[in-house]
Amino acid sequence: MRCRLPLAVALLTLLFSGLAQAADPGLQVLSVTTEKDGGQTYSVGLQVLALMTAFSLLPAALIMLTSFTRIIIVLAIVRQAVGMPQAPSGQILIGLALFLTFFVMSPVFTQVYDDAVVPYLDEKIEAKAAFERASLPFREFMLAQTRDKDLSMFADIAGSEPIEDHADVPFSLLMPSFITSELKTAYQIGFLIFIPFLIIDLVVASVLMAMGMMMLSPMIISLPFKIMLFVLVDGWAMIMGTLASSFYV
């Protein structure tokens, strides 16, 4: 009862304050005002609501509309190929993928900031125009990484007309096509990375069977050789450089 009493008091306070605000006709939290030139001005509360909604979609946009998907999949495959599923940890891989994503997407982010964010903050363009300008660099980046085959497949599923110009591709069609292409590219790169480590496992397993050591796990013996190979060829630098250059070929 002692714990419930302060909670009930707080709820009643919030209820009465909400009723008092609703009773005040001069207080309008959500309102749209039409100006003389036909433009519309949104209240601060409505703008804050739209901003918070956009922030809730920001993680999904960061993952699906950037280079993050390809990078994190390739890094996870590398970790599995080396034979150490727990090293590097998931947090380290996500951090590497995020920083490499910011490096790859820096030209796009810079163009969005210069063409959309700065004019909007200077009140030279409206929010709708700023959003359209901000979407253009992302559209160009996504189209450069998307296969025409995937675009055609989703266009057929949606029942849309044949696409003659990439500028006419809607975002609703471009996003799933881009994600599908990124998944395919990531697995292609991961397959090529996996082959040298698989060869080491096969050689070690064959040697152990020839020596009659069938009770000894080949993974225990091959792990030091795979780590040594990965260090000698400077594997992390090679993978990072390959991933970064794969987006701007």
PDB file of C-alpha atoms in Angstrom, residues 17-206:
ATOM      1  CA  SER A  17      -2.766  18.585 -15.384  1.00  0.00           C
ATOM      2  CA  GLY A  18      -3.829  17.068 -18.712  1.00  0.00           C
ATOM      3  CA  LEU A  19      -7.443  18.053 -18.091  1.00  0.00           C
ATOM      4  CA  ALA A  20      -6.376  21.575 -17.213  1.00  0.00           C
ATOM      5  CA  GLN A  21      -4.398  21.892 -20.427  1.00  0.00           C
ATOM      6  CA  ALA A  22      -7.308  20.557 -22.450  1.00  0.00           C
ATOM      7  CA  ALA A  23      -9.649  23.032 -20.796  1.00  0.00           C
ATOM      8  CA  ASP A  24      -7.435  25.941 -21.813  1.00  0.00           C
ATOM      9  CA  PRO A  25      -8.487  26.904 -25.383  1.00  0.00           C
ATOM     10  CA  GLY A  26      -5.403  29.049 -25.888  1.00  0.00           C
ATOM     11  CA  LEU A  27      -2.964  26.146 -25.466  1.00  0.00           C
ATOM     12  CA  GLN A  28      -2.537  24.179 -28.694  1.00  0.00           C
ATOM     13  CA  VAL A  29       0.207  21.590 -28.596  1.00  0.00           C
ATOM     14  CA  LEU A  30      -0.497  20.052 -32.015  1.00  0.00           C
ATOM     15  CA  SER A  31      -1.601  22.547 -34.618  1.00  0.00           C
ATOM     16  CA  VAL A  32      -1.045  23.415 -38.275  1.00  0.00           C
ATOM     17  CA  THR A  33      -1.351  27.037 -39.360  1.00  0.00           C
ATOM     18  CA  THR A  34      -1.939  27.965 -43.003  1.00  0.00           C
ATOM     19  CA  GLU A  35      -0.204  31.183 -44.003  1.00  0.00           C
ATOM     20  CA  LYS A  36      -1.300  33.735 -46.604  1.00  0.00           C
ATOM     21  CA  ASP A  37       1.072  32.432 -49.278  1.00  0.00           C
ATOM     22  CA  GLY A  38      -0.359  28.928 -48.968  1.00  0.00           C
ATOM     23  CA  GLY A  39       2.447  27.524 -46.823  1.00  0.00           C
ATOM     24  CA  GLN A  40       1.874  25.687 -43.592  1.00  0.00           C
ATOM     25  CA  THR A  41       3.548  26.213 -40.244  1.00  0.00           C
ATOM     26  CA  TYR A  42       3.619  23.360 -37.739  1.00  0.00           C
ATOM     27  CA  SER A  43       3.594  23.848 -34.004  1.00  0.00           C
ATOM     28  CA  VAL A  44       6.641  23.049 -31.908  1.00  0.00           C
ATOM     29  CA  GLY A  45       4.952  20.008 -30.385  1.00  0.00           C
ATOM     30  CA  LEU A  46       4.205  18.542 -33.797  1.00  0.00           C
ATOM     31  CA  GLN A  47       7.760  19.165 -34.956  1.00  0.00           C
ATOM     32  CA  VAL A  48       9.153  17.460 -31.843  1.00  0.00           C
ATOM     33  CA  LEU A  49       6.827  14.500 -32.422  1.00  0.00           C
ATOM     34  CA  ALA A  50       8.023  14.145 -36.018  1.00  0.00           C
ATOM     35  CA  LEU A  51      11.653  14.449 -34.908  1.00  0.00           C
ATOM     36  CA  MET A  52      11.295  11.742 -32.262  1.00  0.00           C
ATOM     37  CA  THR A  53       9.613   9.456 -34.797  1.00  0.00           C
ATOM     38  CA  ALA A  54      12.512   9.995 -37.186  1.00  0.00           C
ATOM     39  CA  PHE A  55      15.009   9.205 -34.417  1.00  0.00           C
ATOM     40  CA  SER A  56      13.241   5.900 -33.716  1.00  0.00           C
ATOM     41  CA  LEU A  57      13.783   4.891 -37.373  1.00  0.00           C
ATOM     42  CA  LEU A  58      17.415   6.044 -37.430  1.00  0.00           C
ATOM     43  CA  PRO A  59      18.982   2.689 -36.347  1.00  0.00           C
ATOM     44  CA  ALA A  60      17.058   0.811 -39.031  1.00  0.00           C
ATOM     45  CA  ALA A  61      18.104   3.384 -41.652  1.00  0.00           C
ATOM     46  CA  LEU A  62      21.734   3.163 -40.532  1.00  0.00           C
ATOM     47  CA  ILE A  63      21.709  -0.607 -40.956  1.00  0.00           C
ATOM     48  CA  MET A  64      19.631  -0.960 -44.110  1.00  0.00           C
ATOM     49  CA  LEU A  65      20.502   2.138 -46.167  1.00  0.00           C
ATOM     50  CA  THR A  66      24.275   2.204 -45.689  1.00  0.00           C
ATOM     51  CA  SER A  67      27.262  -0.100 -46.080  1.00  0.00           C
ATOM     52  CA  PHE A  68      26.812  -1.534 -42.569  1.00  0.00           C
ATOM     53  CA  THR A  69      25.072  -4.755 -43.681  1.00  0.00           C
ATOM     54  CA  ARG A  70      27.847  -5.911 -45.997  1.00  0.00           C
ATOM     55  CA  ILE A  71      30.602  -5.015 -43.551  1.00  0.00           C
ATOM     56  CA  ILE A  72      29.171  -6.733 -40.469  1.00  0.00           C
ATOM     57  CA  ILE A  73      28.361  -9.944 -42.383  1.00  0.00           C
ATOM     58  CA  VAL A  74      31.876 -10.187 -43.821  1.00  0.00           C
ATOM     59  CA  LEU A  75      33.463  -9.550 -40.419  1.00  0.00           C
ATOM     60  CA  ALA A  76      31.274 -12.229 -38.832  1.00  0.00           C
ATOM     61  CA  ILE A  77      32.255 -14.730 -41.549  1.00  0.00           C
ATOM     62  CA  VAL A  78      35.949 -13.922 -41.000  1.00  0.00           C
ATOM     63  CA  ARG A  79      35.597 -14.601 -37.295  1.00  0.00           C
ATOM     64  CA  GLN A  80      33.923 -17.920 -38.003  1.00  0.00           C
ATOM     65  CA  ALA A  81      36.502 -18.886 -40.652  1.00  0.00           C
ATOM     66  CA  VAL A  82      39.436 -18.299 -38.322  1.00  0.00           C
ATOM     67  CA  GLY A  83      37.803 -20.650 -35.828  1.00  0.00           C
ATOM     68  CA  MET A  84      37.291 -18.325 -32.869  1.00  0.00           C
ATOM     69  CA  PRO A  85      33.535 -17.576 -32.636  1.00  0.00           C
ATOM     70  CA  GLN A  86      34.008 -15.462 -29.495  1.00  0.00           C
ATOM     71  CA  ALA A  87      37.043 -13.399 -30.527  1.00  0.00           C
ATOM     72  CA  PRO A  88      36.714 -10.640 -31.472  1.00  0.00           C
ATOM     73  CA  SER A  89      33.515 -10.179 -29.489  1.00  0.00           C
ATOM     74  CA  GLY A  90      30.273  -9.020 -31.002  1.00  0.00           C
ATOM     75  CA  GLN A  91      30.672  -5.524 -29.552  1.00  0.00           C
ATOM     76  CA  ILE A  92      34.083  -5.142 -31.163  1.00  0.00           C
ATOM     77  CA  LEU A  93      32.783  -6.295 -34.542  1.00  0.00           C
ATOM     78  CA  ILE A  94      29.851  -3.871 -34.375  1.00  0.00           C
ATOM     79  CA  GLY A  95      32.223  -1.047 -33.428  1.00  0.00           C
ATOM     80  CA  LEU A  96      34.523  -1.873 -36.344  1.00  0.00           C
ATOM     81  CA  ALA A  97      31.553  -2.068 -38.691  1.00  0.00           C
ATOM     82  CA  LEU A  98      30.199   1.287 -37.491  1.00  0.00           C
ATOM     83  CA  PHE A  99      33.486   3.150 -37.868  1.00  0.00           C
ATOM     84  CA  LEU A 100      34.128   1.598 -41.284  1.00  0.00           C
ATOM     85  CA  THR A 101      30.563   2.508 -42.283  1.00  0.00           C
ATOM     86  CA  PHE A 102      31.169   6.144 -41.334  1.00  0.00           C
ATOM     87  CA  PHE A 103      34.398   6.064 -43.366  1.00  0.00           C
ATOM     88  CA  VAL A 104      32.695   4.618 -46.442  1.00  0.00           C
ATOM     89  CA  MET A 105      29.617   6.828 -46.164  1.00  0.00           C
ATOM     90  CA  SER A 106      31.491  10.052 -45.353  1.00  0.00           C
ATOM     91  CA  PRO A 107      31.114  11.472 -48.918  1.00  0.00           C
ATOM     92  CA  VAL A 108      27.368  10.799 -48.750  1.00  0.00           C
ATOM     93  CA  PHE A 109      26.997  12.308 -45.277  1.00  0.00           C
ATOM     94  CA  THR A 110      29.034  15.357 -46.276  1.00  0.00           C
ATOM     95  CA  GLN A 111      26.880  15.956 -49.347  1.00  0.00           C
ATOM     96  CA  VAL A 112      23.690  15.586 -47.308  1.00  0.00           C
ATOM     97  CA  TYR A 113      24.963  18.065 -44.741  1.00  0.00           C
ATOM     98  CA  ASP A 114      26.024  20.643 -47.329  1.00  0.00           C
ATOM     99  CA  ASP A 115      23.003  20.343 -49.637  1.00  0.00           C
ATOM    100  CA  ALA A 116      20.180  19.705 -47.175  1.00  0.00           C
ATOM    101  CA  VAL A 117      21.033  20.290 -43.502  1.00  0.00           C
ATOM    102  CA  VAL A 118      22.831  23.642 -43.817  1.00  0.00           C
ATOM    103  CA  PRO A 119      20.190  25.307 -46.074  1.00  0.00           C
ATOM    104  CA  TYR A 120      17.416  24.011 -43.807  1.00  0.00           C
ATOM    105  CA  LEU A 121      19.078  25.343 -40.647  1.00  0.00           C
ATOM    106  CA  ASP A 122      19.610  28.679 -42.399  1.00  0.00           C
ATOM    107  CA  GLU A 123      15.858  28.669 -43.234  1.00  0.00           C
ATOM    108  CA  LYS A 124      16.554  28.842 -46.961  1.00  0.00           C
ATOM    109  CA  ILE A 125      14.510  25.734 -47.791  1.00  0.00           C
ATOM    110  CA  GLU A 126      11.565  23.956 -46.182  1.00  0.00           C
ATOM    111  CA  ALA A 127      11.605  20.558 -44.515  1.00  0.00           C
ATOM    112  CA  LYS A 128      10.136  18.787 -47.546  1.00  0.00           C
ATOM    113  CA  ALA A 129      12.782  20.196 -49.889  1.00  0.00           C
ATOM    114  CA  ALA A 130      15.506  19.343 -47.384  1.00  0.00           C
ATOM    115  CA  PHE A 131      14.283  15.735 -47.215  1.00  0.00           C
ATOM    116  CA  GLU A 132      14.268  15.461 -51.020  1.00  0.00           C
ATOM    117  CA  ARG A 133      17.811  16.842 -51.226  1.00  0.00           C
ATOM    118  CA  ALA A 134      19.006  14.517 -48.477  1.00  0.00           C
ATOM    119  CA  SER A 135      17.603  11.457 -50.248  1.00  0.00           C
ATOM    120  CA  LEU A 136      19.490  12.096 -53.511  1.00  0.00           C
ATOM    121  CA  PRO A 137      23.010  11.145 -52.262  1.00  0.00           C
ATOM    122  CA  PHE A 138      21.639   8.000 -50.633  1.00  0.00           C
ATOM    123  CA  ARG A 139      19.788   7.114 -53.824  1.00  0.00           C
ATOM    124  CA  GLU A 140      22.966   7.449 -55.896  1.00  0.00           C
ATOM    125  CA  PHE A 141      24.954   5.332 -53.442  1.00  0.00           C
ATOM    126  CA  MET A 142      22.311   2.609 -53.255  1.00  0.00           C
ATOM    127  CA  LEU A 143      21.816   2.475 -57.024  1.00  0.00           C
ATOM    128  CA  ALA A 144      25.574   2.064 -57.532  1.00  0.00           C
ATOM    129  CA  GLN A 145      25.542  -1.048 -55.309  1.00  0.00           C
ATOM    130  CA  THR A 146      22.254  -2.558 -56.519  1.00  0.00           C
ATOM    131  CA  ARG A 147      22.058  -5.159 -59.254  1.00  0.00           C
ATOM    132  CA  ASP A 148      19.646  -4.634 -62.132  1.00  0.00           C
ATOM    133  CA  LYS A 149      18.467  -8.209 -61.669  1.00  0.00           C
ATOM    134  CA  ASP A 150      17.266  -7.469 -58.145  1.00  0.00           C
ATOM    135  CA  LEU A 151      15.540  -4.278 -59.264  1.00  0.00           C
ATOM    136  CA  SER A 152      13.730  -6.165 -62.011  1.00  0.00           C
ATOM    137  CA  MET A 153      12.682  -8.920 -59.609  1.00  0.00           C
ATOM    138  CA  PHE A 154      11.084  -6.562 -57.097  1.00  0.00           C
ATOM    139  CA  ALA A 155       9.541  -4.515 -59.920  1.00  0.00           C
ATOM    140  CA  ASP A 156       7.857  -7.678 -61.209  1.00  0.00           C
ATOM    141  CA  ILE A 157       6.663  -8.569 -57.698  1.00  0.00           C
ATOM    142  CA  ALA A 158       5.219  -5.065 -57.231  1.00  0.00           C
ATOM    143  CA  GLY A 159       3.636  -5.154 -60.688  1.00  0.00           C
ATOM    144  CA  SER A 160       5.187  -1.827 -61.676  1.00  0.00           C
ATOM    145  CA  GLU A 161       6.074  -0.752 -65.184  1.00  0.00           C
ATOM    146  CA  PRO A 162       9.539  -1.563 -66.631  1.00  0.00           C
ATOM    147  CA  ILE A 163      12.181   0.823 -65.314  1.00  0.00           C
ATOM    148  CA  GLU A 164      14.009   2.631 -68.106  1.00  0.00           C
ATOM    149  CA  ASP A 165      15.914   5.191 -66.040  1.00  0.00           C
ATOM    150  CA  HIS A 166      17.412   4.622 -62.585  1.00  0.00           C
ATOM    151  CA  ALA A 167      16.274   8.106 -61.570  1.00  0.00           C
ATOM    152  CA  ASP A 168      12.673   6.878 -61.750  1.00  0.00           C
ATOM    153  CA  VAL A 169      13.199   4.060 -59.239  1.00  0.00           C
ATOM    154  CA  PRO A 170      11.053   4.710 -56.133  1.00  0.00           C
ATOM    155  CA  PHE A 171      12.517   4.256 -52.671  1.00  0.00           C
ATOM    156  CA  SER A 172       9.974   1.541 -51.883  1.00  0.00           C
ATOM    157  CA  LEU A 173      11.508  -0.516 -54.693  1.00  0.00           C
ATOM    158  CA  LEU A 174      15.114   0.543 -54.216  1.00  0.00           C
ATOM    159  CA  MET A 175      15.427  -0.376 -50.534  1.00  0.00           C
ATOM    160  CA  PRO A 176      14.635  -4.129 -50.771  1.00  0.00           C
ATOM    161  CA  SER A 177      16.682  -4.401 -53.972  1.00  0.00           C
ATOM    162  CA  PHE A 178      19.671  -2.748 -52.302  1.00  0.00           C
ATOM    163  CA  ILE A 179      19.451  -4.991 -49.220  1.00  0.00           C
ATOM    164  CA  THR A 180      19.216  -8.121 -51.378  1.00  0.00           C
ATOM    165  CA  SER A 181      22.236  -7.088 -53.426  1.00  0.00           C
ATOM    166  CA  GLU A 182      24.224  -6.300 -50.291  1.00  0.00           C
ATOM    167  CA  LEU A 183      23.497  -9.716 -48.806  1.00  0.00           C
ATOM    168  CA  LYS A 184      24.611 -11.464 -51.981  1.00  0.00           C
ATOM    169  CA  THR A 185      27.807  -9.411 -52.237  1.00  0.00           C
ATOM    170  CA  ALA A 186      28.642 -10.002 -48.575  1.00  0.00           C
ATOM    171  CA  TYR A 187      28.321 -13.768 -48.923  1.00  0.00           C
ATOM    172  CA  GLN A 188      30.417 -13.748 -52.096  1.00  0.00           C
ATOM    173  CA  ILE A 189      33.234 -11.933 -50.299  1.00  0.00           C
ATOM    174  CA  GLY A 190      32.864 -14.222 -47.280  1.00  0.00           C
ATOM    175  CA  PHE A 191      33.103 -17.325 -49.485  1.00  0.00           C
ATOM    176  CA  LEU A 192      36.397 -16.169 -50.972  1.00  0.00           C
ATOM    177  CA  ILE A 193      37.765 -15.421 -47.501  1.00  0.00           C
ATOM    178  CA  PHE A 194      36.679 -18.816 -46.164  1.00  0.00           C
ATOM    179  CA  ILE A 195      38.540 -20.903 -48.787  1.00  0.00           C
ATOM    180  CA  PRO A 196      42.158 -20.545 -47.433  1.00  0.00           C
ATOM    181  CA  PHE A 197      41.086 -21.426 -43.902  1.00  0.00           C
ATOM    182  CA  LEU A 198      39.082 -24.404 -45.181  1.00  0.00           C
ATOM    183  CA  ILE A 199      42.145 -25.707 -47.021  1.00  0.00           C
ATOM    184  CA  ILE A 200      44.174 -25.556 -43.794  1.00  0.00           C
ATOM    185  CA  ASP A 201      41.467 -27.526 -41.965  1.00  0.00           C
ATOM    186  CA  LEU A 202      41.421 -30.168 -44.708  1.00  0.00           C
ATOM    187  CA  VAL A 203      45.222 -30.535 -44.712  1.00  0.00           C
ATOM    188  CA  VAL A 204      45.411 -30.844 -40.925  1.00  0.00           C
ATOM    189  CA  ALA A 205      42.546 -33.360 -40.839  1.00  0.00           C
ATOM    190  CA  SER A 206      44.207 -35.476 -43.558  1.00  0.00           C
TER     191      SER A 206
END
